[in-house]
């Protein structure tokens, strides 16, 4: 039996063609694919058509054929589109092209063809296509799609044809109310998306929608020129102006609301506006943010975003009853988020008057307690447990490994990544593991796919795929340690915890050796060129040149040296050092001002979503890596500590730290 299993795996390897490196120059078609990629980026239809025949039989032929047809999809005959869909049936590129075609069919209002094609669509992750589909469903069956439609529309950052068309249809059929439209306008204005706000107003009050641009340009002037708001639309325009002003100057917005506008607005309008002012005061870490939220007498008038900022403001002021009030008012989806489950449990423990309430808090902590994330780990510790390395799942069988190795989508994805087409490879990989079948791969299939990526040292696919498992947890896949000797040696030489380095690299680059961010950060530790130059000089790395940062050893040396300098600059505080590594040192120097806080509260109040998420993930990663590297139980709370104003004089900090 064992011999037969080995033969199964060897046969799979042979038939997959993966014994040879796919990106080697002996494959003549690779150069053609790369040339086609450049032509596709330039939308050069003639060059794509000329090169396509040379890719016949290539592993990435479906990608090449997609590029060639996609640039002329709006003019292609239906017969040719169907021929492509049939030729590459079952592949990512069949579904990718159908997604693009469905978008065009929706824009043309060709609902009969859209309906016929949508039933074959597997990906189902495109909001625009889904909005068109809901519109067709509402027209054909009179189904009640308002709840899902509004959710999709609210989630769209910018105005688009599909969701706008759906909402217009629902509004004309009186399936959604005026308040639904005004709330979209409010959300868009708060997000600095005036076009989306204007599109929403145009549905409900088309004669007034042009005023949205005036409000966005100068909200204070708009409000100054208006004394009364009698109609519903005029009141809502005043709300939009106050929302816009709150982003610029929350104190001025609060003054105008309390002096002039509060009495003219409905309770719902007034509560929403106070909450937006409170949100922007909280983003500025102002102590009075909580007092603005205190003006909201009915939290059911707020959405989850505003309620989350009420929680953050209350946490900074140690107002546990308000934390409890806001978390209880969240939607069913919001109440399931581990962030708000955790803080609701903490609020219950802080305010509990009887054993029933304390037991409810313990039950909430048990709901999320695990090693999987930041708040899950905190919940474990609040229940008296430590973070340890979970037991690995049972070993993959040769048949399970063979199934992953011979999976056409995974093969193509790895080939594309090896060829340097990482975004294209990532998309096909994600489709194969998550979207090709309803619900995606099961846990064992995900482990096998992750194992394949690990073996090929495609660490980001290895980590991200393994993270999707629900009932099992493979720490070796989720927390790999490439370059272990280099990282541990370098960290130890400068007195830095290697677990901290690994926790940061995992979040920065997912161990992609040639990673480069949109702002120019490079390599494993995503070091900016100016930072690399400054650090190299600081540590005496002579003859350093910018291109050296792509060398793994140099990248680790400079990245760890900079991290150590940042950590020392912030008096050994891992949360602040992590924030500084992501957002630069000046911001956390400012964010630390105010009351002394437990670092979990401080981290949750970081104004930038990216940095807030980054800090929590890096420190959770660090705790995992420490458990793996030491083999001992670990504490996230011990790494968090407290954050508050600097104890030492500023002179002891390096003012030149980039």
XYZ file of C-alpha atoms in Angstrom:
658
model
C 0.000 0.000 0.000
C 2.772 2.417 0.943
C 4.631 1.609 -2.315
C 1.411 2.217 -4.300
C 0.964 5.633 -2.629
C 4.525 6.600 -3.521
C 3.903 5.556 -7.129
C 0.752 7.693 -7.138
C 2.706 10.765 -6.081
C 5.568 10.122 -8.504
C 3.095 9.627 -11.342
C 1.411 12.916 -10.479
C 4.736 14.714 -10.473
C 5.665 13.264 -13.836
C 2.353 14.063 -15.531
C 2.281 17.564 -14.076
C 5.530 18.521 -15.742
C 6.639 20.196 -12.516
C 9.895 18.272 -12.270
C 11.365 20.929 -14.518
C 11.462 24.600 -13.599
C 8.720 26.219 -15.693
C 10.416 29.552 -16.131
C 13.576 28.171 -17.748
C 14.608 29.698 -21.047
C 14.276 26.366 -22.909
C 10.524 26.929 -23.026
C 10.339 29.178 -26.052
C 6.730 30.113 -25.390
C 7.651 31.926 -22.174
C 9.217 34.825 -24.044
C 6.099 35.096 -26.180
C 3.912 35.181 -23.054
C 5.998 37.959 -21.567
C 5.824 39.946 -24.787
C 2.047 39.450 -24.861
C 1.852 40.687 -21.282
C 3.508 43.921 -22.315
C 1.202 44.220 -25.318
C -1.831 43.648 -23.090
C -0.715 46.399 -20.732
C -0.527 48.709 -23.761
C -3.884 47.416 -25.084
C -2.142 46.582 -28.371
C -4.756 44.367 -30.029
C -2.820 43.847 -33.270
C 0.330 42.653 -31.519
C -1.659 40.328 -29.268
C -3.419 38.752 -32.270
C -0.108 38.281 -34.072
C 1.554 36.565 -31.094
C -1.335 34.382 -29.932
C -0.760 31.467 -32.369
C 2.716 30.945 -30.908
C 1.230 30.129 -27.477
C -0.841 27.167 -28.638
C -0.136 24.232 -26.328
C 1.639 26.389 -23.746
C 0.637 25.880 -20.104
C -0.502 29.503 -19.973
C -2.362 29.473 -23.275
C -5.686 30.326 -21.522
C -4.100 33.508 -20.129
C -2.744 34.512 -23.531
C -6.080 33.834 -25.224
C -7.861 35.883 -22.550
C -5.561 38.871 -23.099
C -6.088 38.717 -26.865
C -9.882 38.593 -26.637
C -10.272 40.947 -23.673
C -8.857 44.006 -25.443
C -11.533 43.695 -28.147
C -14.340 42.169 -26.106
C -16.712 45.047 -26.763
C -16.521 44.335 -30.522
C -16.187 40.534 -30.491
C -19.110 38.498 -31.885
C -21.058 36.383 -29.408
C -20.022 33.228 -31.270
C -16.342 33.964 -30.639
C -16.966 34.669 -26.962
C -18.818 31.371 -26.601
C -16.013 29.565 -28.417
C -13.512 30.923 -25.889
C -15.764 29.956 -22.954
C -16.130 26.412 -24.321
C -12.460 26.004 -25.201
C -11.295 26.961 -21.705
C -14.301 25.657 -19.797
C -13.658 25.102 -16.102
C -10.649 27.412 -15.988
C -10.160 30.702 -14.193
C -9.962 32.490 -17.529
C -13.348 31.197 -18.640
C -14.869 32.732 -15.526
C -12.701 35.858 -15.781
C -13.899 36.572 -19.316
C -17.507 35.812 -18.374
C -17.180 38.309 -15.507
C -15.976 40.989 -17.937
C -18.687 40.117 -20.460
C -21.400 40.257 -17.818
C -20.254 43.768 -16.929
C -20.597 44.816 -20.559
C -23.982 43.113 -20.921
C -25.199 44.966 -17.849
C -24.037 48.315 -19.206
C -25.854 47.556 -22.483
C -28.994 46.492 -20.559
C -28.992 43.178 -22.451
C -30.796 41.422 -19.637
C -31.794 38.293 -21.552
C -28.180 37.404 -22.403
C -27.013 38.484 -18.942
C -29.537 36.161 -17.278
C -28.521 33.245 -19.521
C -24.800 33.700 -18.820
C -24.980 34.533 -15.121
C -26.196 31.040 -14.252
C -22.815 29.701 -15.482
C -20.798 32.278 -13.521
C -18.815 30.740 -10.657
C -16.640 33.533 -9.289
C -19.459 35.617 -7.810
C -17.045 38.052 -6.113
C -17.646 41.116 -8.291
C -19.985 43.628 -6.624
C -20.836 45.304 -9.901
C -21.888 42.053 -11.561
C -23.858 41.092 -8.470
C -25.749 44.396 -8.561
C -26.724 43.747 -12.169
C -27.811 40.228 -11.215
C -29.986 41.555 -8.389
C -31.548 44.061 -10.781
C -32.430 41.250 -13.189
C -33.838 39.193 -10.304
C -35.957 42.111 -9.122
C -37.267 42.765 -12.636
C -37.994 39.141 -13.488
C -39.396 37.815 -10.224
C -40.187 40.909 -8.168
C -37.911 39.418 -5.489
C -37.039 41.486 -2.436
C -33.368 42.241 -3.003
C -33.270 45.603 -1.226
C -31.220 44.501 1.788
C -28.433 42.909 -0.226
C -28.561 45.661 -2.828
C -28.126 48.419 -0.258
C -25.278 46.524 1.388
C -23.446 46.266 -1.947
C -24.130 49.916 -2.785
C -22.929 51.167 0.583
C -19.720 49.146 0.199
C -18.867 50.695 -3.189
C -16.329 53.484 -2.739
C -17.128 55.233 -6.004
C -20.285 55.558 -8.043
C -20.720 52.787 -10.620
C -23.369 52.012 -13.196
C -24.466 48.645 -11.803
C -25.305 49.412 -8.195
C -26.647 52.849 -9.100
C -28.971 51.263 -11.680
C -30.141 48.696 -9.111
C -30.862 51.336 -6.481
C -32.703 53.508 -8.992
C -34.885 50.531 -9.872
C -35.546 49.712 -6.212
C -36.301 53.358 -5.461
C -38.757 53.645 -8.345
C -40.507 50.538 -7.027
C -40.527 51.975 -3.487
C -38.498 49.066 -2.143
C -36.026 51.456 -0.520
C -36.667 54.704 1.294
C -35.302 58.224 1.022
C -33.285 57.695 4.196
C -31.431 54.809 2.514
C -30.325 57.171 -0.250
C -29.312 59.984 2.077
C -27.305 57.558 4.207
C -25.308 56.565 1.147
C -24.669 60.253 0.451
C -23.542 60.756 4.060
C -21.194 57.760 3.950
C -19.721 58.900 0.637
C -19.215 62.476 1.840
C -17.517 61.220 5.000
C -15.233 59.079 2.820
C -14.363 62.118 0.656
C -16.178 60.642 -2.352
C -18.218 63.590 -3.674
C -19.148 61.886 -6.963
C -20.696 58.961 -5.124
C -22.509 61.365 -2.798
C -23.836 63.356 -5.723
C -25.011 60.192 -7.502
C -27.012 59.214 -4.416
C -28.592 62.657 -4.049
C -29.405 62.685 -7.754
C -31.749 59.725 -7.285
C -33.766 61.337 -4.501
C -33.424 65.064 -5.218
C -32.030 65.564 -8.741
C -32.603 69.328 -8.731
C -30.374 69.685 -5.668
C -27.585 67.251 -6.505
C -25.331 69.969 -7.973
C -25.077 71.494 -4.501
C -23.069 68.483 -3.356
C -20.014 69.830 -5.191
C -20.418 73.191 -3.459
C -20.700 71.469 -0.081
C -17.591 69.409 -0.715
C -15.562 72.407 -1.858
C -16.413 74.708 1.069
C -18.820 73.342 3.689
C -18.355 76.282 6.075
C -19.335 78.767 3.382
C -22.335 76.654 2.404
C -23.595 76.568 5.993
C -22.879 80.253 6.535
C -25.107 81.212 3.616
C -28.066 79.182 4.871
C -30.077 79.914 7.972
C -33.103 77.638 7.700
C -33.631 74.111 6.441
C -37.342 73.380 6.214
C -37.673 70.545 3.706
C -36.236 67.053 4.145
C -33.762 67.561 1.312
C -32.481 70.882 2.686
C -31.951 69.331 6.110
C -29.979 66.478 4.567
C -27.817 68.874 2.576
C -27.007 70.658 5.839
C -26.076 67.281 7.326
C -23.732 66.636 4.380
C -22.105 70.030 4.935
C -21.618 69.343 8.653
C -20.154 65.924 7.851
C -17.694 67.463 5.408
C -16.798 70.186 7.889
C -16.256 67.611 10.649
C -13.444 66.047 8.597
C -11.754 69.450 8.402
C -12.513 70.859 11.845
C -14.626 68.764 14.234
C -14.721 71.584 16.811
C -16.221 74.038 14.319
C -18.737 71.433 13.156
C -19.757 70.733 16.769
C -20.187 74.445 17.462
C -22.367 75.012 14.393
C -24.457 71.930 15.087
C -25.125 72.847 18.700
C -25.757 76.571 18.057
C -27.729 76.593 14.837
C -28.605 73.269 13.278
C -29.475 70.815 16.064
C -32.996 72.163 16.530
C -33.702 72.059 12.793
C -32.715 68.439 12.253
C -34.655 65.287 13.020
C -33.338 63.116 15.887
C -31.894 60.611 13.393
C -30.129 63.338 11.405
C -28.863 64.986 14.566
C -27.573 61.738 16.082
C -25.794 60.704 12.894
C -24.115 64.106 12.601
C -22.955 64.118 16.234
C -21.537 60.636 15.695
C -19.590 61.722 12.615
C -18.180 64.666 14.574
C -17.277 62.246 17.364
C -15.598 59.946 14.844
C -13.373 62.703 13.486
C -12.547 63.924 16.978
C -11.567 60.335 17.794
C -9.435 60.154 14.647
C -7.639 63.222 16.019
C -7.377 61.466 19.417
C -9.293 64.290 21.092
C -10.582 63.586 24.584
C -13.849 65.364 23.776
C -14.722 62.720 21.173
C -16.594 60.783 23.849
C -18.633 63.869 24.773
C -19.719 64.266 21.144
C -20.878 60.660 21.101
C -22.728 61.324 24.352
C -25.052 63.600 22.367
C -26.354 60.499 20.558
C -29.400 59.414 22.549
C -30.406 56.538 20.253
C -27.556 54.310 19.007
C -29.930 52.478 16.653
C -29.600 55.521 14.398
C -25.900 54.721 13.754
C -24.164 52.246 11.487
C -21.365 49.899 12.568
C -18.593 52.243 11.431
C -19.811 55.065 13.673
C -20.470 52.653 16.543
C -16.924 51.298 16.255
C -15.544 54.809 16.704
C -17.825 55.336 19.685
C -16.241 52.217 21.213
C -12.727 53.497 20.546
C -13.450 56.914 22.025
C -15.024 55.322 25.098
C -12.057 52.978 25.577
C -9.643 55.927 25.684
C -11.760 57.506 28.430
C -12.296 54.275 30.389
C -16.056 54.539 29.788
C -16.996 50.869 29.904
C -20.796 51.381 29.999
C -20.527 53.244 26.675
C -18.382 50.455 25.222
C -21.099 48.000 26.197
C -23.840 50.207 24.795
C -22.139 50.619 21.415
C -21.140 46.990 20.929
C -24.652 45.834 21.774
C -26.101 48.228 19.186
C -24.018 46.818 16.327
C -25.519 44.733 13.540
C -25.534 40.948 13.792
C -22.489 40.854 11.517
C -20.667 43.477 13.563
C -21.348 41.651 16.828
C -19.582 38.565 15.396
C -16.351 40.440 14.687
C -13.728 39.218 17.231
C -12.726 42.855 17.856
C -16.135 43.819 19.185
C -16.817 40.452 20.825
C -13.656 40.978 22.856
C -14.408 44.543 23.904
C -18.006 43.692 24.704
C -16.751 40.915 26.986
C -14.298 43.295 28.644
C -17.080 45.874 29.112
C -19.324 43.255 30.699
C -16.551 42.255 33.109
C -15.919 45.909 33.984
C -19.586 46.681 34.639
C -20.893 43.314 35.874
C -23.195 43.507 38.874
C -23.908 39.803 39.200
C -22.583 36.372 38.334
C -24.876 36.058 35.297
C -23.218 39.029 33.627
C -19.745 37.761 34.469
C -20.658 34.383 33.017
C -21.910 36.054 29.823
C -18.546 37.786 29.506
C -16.695 34.498 29.953
C -18.908 32.870 27.320
C -18.092 35.642 24.858
C -14.369 35.213 25.456
C -14.674 31.462 24.939
C -16.444 32.090 21.612
C -13.338 33.665 20.109
C -10.462 32.338 22.243
C -7.805 30.695 20.049
C -4.315 31.311 18.710
C -5.599 32.566 15.342
C -5.439 36.355 15.774
C -4.836 39.372 17.989
C -8.134 39.467 19.878
C -8.431 35.706 19.875
C -5.081 35.517 21.672
C -6.088 38.228 24.153
C -9.274 36.280 24.887
C -7.197 33.169 25.568
C -5.088 35.059 28.074
C -8.134 36.606 29.744
C -9.344 33.045 30.278
C -6.071 32.196 32.017
C -4.380 30.389 29.138
C -1.124 31.005 27.276
C -0.349 31.039 23.555
C 1.211 27.732 22.573
C 1.927 25.960 19.300
C -1.159 23.974 18.250
C -0.844 20.332 17.345
C -0.330 19.880 13.631
C -3.059 18.156 11.620
C -2.484 14.629 10.393
C 0.063 14.328 7.594
C -1.104 14.731 4.034
C -1.424 11.502 2.112
C 0.371 10.985 -1.218
C -3.040 11.052 -2.925
C -3.875 14.436 -1.354
C -0.523 15.845 -2.415
C -0.948 14.429 -5.901
C -4.367 16.052 -6.280
C -2.856 19.467 -5.514
C 0.166 18.851 -7.714
C -1.964 17.958 -10.747
C -4.617 20.642 -10.216
C -4.606 22.607 -13.519
C -5.390 25.960 -11.906
C -2.674 25.623 -9.268
C -0.179 24.496 -11.922
C -0.909 27.506 -14.099
C -0.746 29.843 -11.099
C 2.685 28.590 -10.029
C 3.926 28.743 -13.616
C 2.802 32.366 -13.937
C 4.433 33.319 -10.634
C 7.699 31.623 -11.640
C 7.573 33.528 -14.927
C 7.323 36.849 -13.093
C 3.571 37.304 -13.623
C 2.807 37.242 -9.916
C -0.487 39.236 -9.912
C -1.912 36.971 -12.620
C -0.683 33.862 -10.827
C -2.083 35.026 -7.499
C -5.506 35.633 -9.026
C -5.700 32.168 -10.563
C -4.441 30.577 -7.348
C -7.059 32.378 -5.270
C -9.780 31.450 -7.730
C -8.741 27.791 -7.651
C -8.690 27.579 -3.862
C -11.623 29.836 -3.013
C -14.038 30.468 -5.863
C -14.043 27.634 -8.414
C -16.467 25.591 -6.333
C -19.064 26.958 -3.871
C -17.372 27.478 -0.524
C -13.927 26.823 -1.967
C -11.625 23.919 -1.158
C -12.132 21.966 2.050
C -9.540 21.990 4.821
C -7.577 18.998 3.567
C -7.474 20.365 0.031
C -6.315 23.733 1.340
C -3.548 22.094 3.362
C -2.402 20.189 0.270
C -2.443 23.343 -1.868
C -0.552 25.254 0.831
C 1.978 22.431 1.053
C 2.554 22.650 -2.701
C 3.171 26.393 -2.420
C 5.511 25.866 0.528
C 7.517 23.274 -1.375
C 7.903 25.719 -4.224
C 8.788 28.481 -1.698
C 5.883 30.621 -2.841
C 5.435 31.720 0.732
C 2.569 34.184 0.344
C 0.331 31.548 -1.299
C 1.471 29.019 1.314
C 0.497 31.294 4.215
C -2.708 32.754 2.778
C -4.029 29.368 1.676
C -3.335 27.664 4.988
C -4.955 30.567 6.838
C -8.277 29.690 5.188
C -8.595 26.350 6.982
C -11.360 26.373 9.571
C -11.064 23.237 11.700
C -7.302 22.633 11.514
C -4.232 24.804 12.101
C -0.865 24.013 10.530
C 1.591 26.383 12.170
C 4.479 25.366 9.918
C 2.511 26.478 6.870
C 1.051 29.603 8.452
C 4.311 30.705 10.098
C 7.219 29.566 7.930
C 10.771 30.705 8.664
C 12.798 31.113 5.477
C 16.395 32.271 5.970
C 16.210 31.126 9.566
C 19.944 31.064 10.138
C 20.366 34.577 8.727
C 17.454 36.124 10.610
C 18.198 34.506 13.968
C 21.916 35.250 13.744
C 21.455 38.879 12.756
C 18.746 39.528 15.357
C 20.814 37.919 18.112
C 23.874 39.986 17.216
C 22.032 43.255 17.857
C 19.903 42.133 20.797
C 16.617 41.916 18.877
C 13.999 39.213 19.383
C 14.048 37.097 16.191
C 10.348 36.367 16.704
C 9.693 40.109 16.357
C 11.664 40.186 13.105
C 9.760 37.217 11.700
C 6.444 38.641 12.838
C 7.201 41.846 10.972
C 8.519 40.203 7.792
C 5.449 37.980 7.577
C 3.237 41.056 7.518
C 5.506 43.243 5.408
C 6.313 40.962 2.487
C 4.971 37.460 3.184
C 8.610 36.428 2.533
C 8.476 37.475 -1.125
C 12.160 38.106 -1.683
C 11.738 40.704 -4.430
C 8.646 42.399 -2.996
C 8.266 46.077 -3.840
C 5.496 48.294 -2.489
C 3.656 51.066 -4.334
C 5.694 53.631 -2.369
C 9.052 52.055 -3.233
C 9.844 49.903 -0.172
C 11.904 46.853 -1.145
C 12.702 43.316 -0.133
C 11.827 41.047 2.750
C 11.635 43.854 5.301
C 10.223 46.449 2.883
C 12.850 49.114 3.534
C 12.467 52.525 1.887
C 15.504 53.735 -0.115
C 16.109 56.791 2.085
C 15.733 54.701 5.240
C 18.150 52.107 3.871
C 20.755 54.773 3.087
C 20.381 56.395 6.529
C 20.550 53.064 8.366
C 23.525 51.795 6.357
C 25.452 54.911 7.339
C 24.314 54.593 10.943
C 25.594 51.007 11.287
C 28.806 51.573 9.329
C 27.836 49.595 6.234
C 30.399 51.079 3.868
C 29.982 51.337 0.093
C 26.225 50.779 0.329
C 24.318 51.382 -2.913
C 20.512 51.462 -3.326
C 20.493 48.286 -5.429
C 22.104 46.378 -2.544
C 18.802 46.465 -0.658
C 17.528 43.665 -2.894
C 20.223 41.335 -1.578
C 18.631 39.154 1.104
C 21.476 39.400 3.600
C 21.746 43.165 3.182
C 17.988 43.631 3.407
C 17.817 41.661 6.644
C 20.859 43.470 8.057
C 19.472 46.929 7.342
C 15.875 46.057 8.228
C 16.785 44.538 11.594
C 19.167 47.391 12.392
C 16.465 49.961 11.680
C 13.887 48.011 13.693
C 16.299 47.889 16.640
C 16.925 51.639 16.414
C 13.182 52.281 16.334
C 12.551 49.941 19.265
C 15.202 51.672 21.367
C 13.829 55.062 20.358
C 10.423 54.035 21.749
C 11.857 52.709 25.008
C 11.418 49.067 24.065
C 7.690 49.353 23.281
C 6.889 46.812 20.581
C 3.471 48.353 19.731
C 4.934 51.824 19.167
C 8.000 50.497 17.333
C 5.750 48.478 15.054
C 3.575 51.504 14.340
C 6.694 53.554 13.616
C 8.039 50.934 11.200
C 4.789 51.193 9.238
C 3.841 54.871 9.518
C 7.140 56.547 10.372
C 8.286 57.536 13.888
C 6.692 60.985 14.077
C 3.114 59.722 14.025
C 3.348 57.320 16.987
C 5.268 60.014 18.877
C 2.108 62.075 18.544
C -0.310 59.170 19.069
C 1.275 58.295 22.419
C 0.252 61.626 23.928
C -2.775 61.549 26.187
C -3.778 59.133 28.939
C -1.743 56.094 29.910
C -3.456 53.194 28.136
C -3.127 49.462 27.904
C -1.515 48.948 24.513
C -4.476 47.008 23.109
C -6.636 50.121 23.595
C -3.895 52.339 22.178
C -3.528 50.113 19.103
C -7.277 50.028 18.519
C -7.301 53.842 18.506
C -4.571 54.285 15.888
C -6.195 56.637 13.360
C -4.898 54.883 10.221
C -6.654 51.615 9.411
C -3.558 50.188 7.702
C -1.304 50.881 10.696
C -3.940 49.784 13.214
C -4.326 46.456 11.408
C -0.569 46.154 10.906
C 0.317 46.585 14.575
C -2.197 43.989 15.708
C -1.095 41.453 13.111
C 2.647 41.927 13.645
C 2.363 41.468 17.413
C 0.082 38.450 17.027
C 2.565 36.989 14.517
C 5.440 37.713 16.905
C 3.757 35.798 19.710
C 3.276 32.813 17.404
C 6.886 32.852 16.263
C 8.133 33.134 19.832
C 6.161 30.004 20.756
C 7.646 28.160 17.768
C 11.230 29.350 18.259
C 11.362 28.785 22.023
C 8.964 25.875 22.402
C 7.562 27.677 25.461
C 4.112 29.188 26.217
C 3.930 32.869 25.305
C 2.015 36.001 26.284
C 0.779 38.637 23.850
C -0.155 40.906 26.750
C 3.438 40.893 27.997
C 4.555 42.213 24.612
C 1.856 44.872 24.570
C 2.383 46.519 27.921
C 1.228 50.128 28.402
C 1.487 53.170 26.137
C 1.520 56.769 27.284
C 3.549 59.976 27.216
C 7.313 59.602 27.001
C 9.053 59.127 30.336
C 12.484 60.212 29.143
C 13.249 63.687 27.774
C 12.993 64.077 23.993
C 16.715 64.713 23.887
C 17.224 60.978 24.410
C 15.296 60.222 21.214
C 17.009 60.348 17.847
C 15.341 63.285 16.042
C 16.801 62.166 12.697
C 15.197 58.714 12.807
C 13.405 58.393 9.448
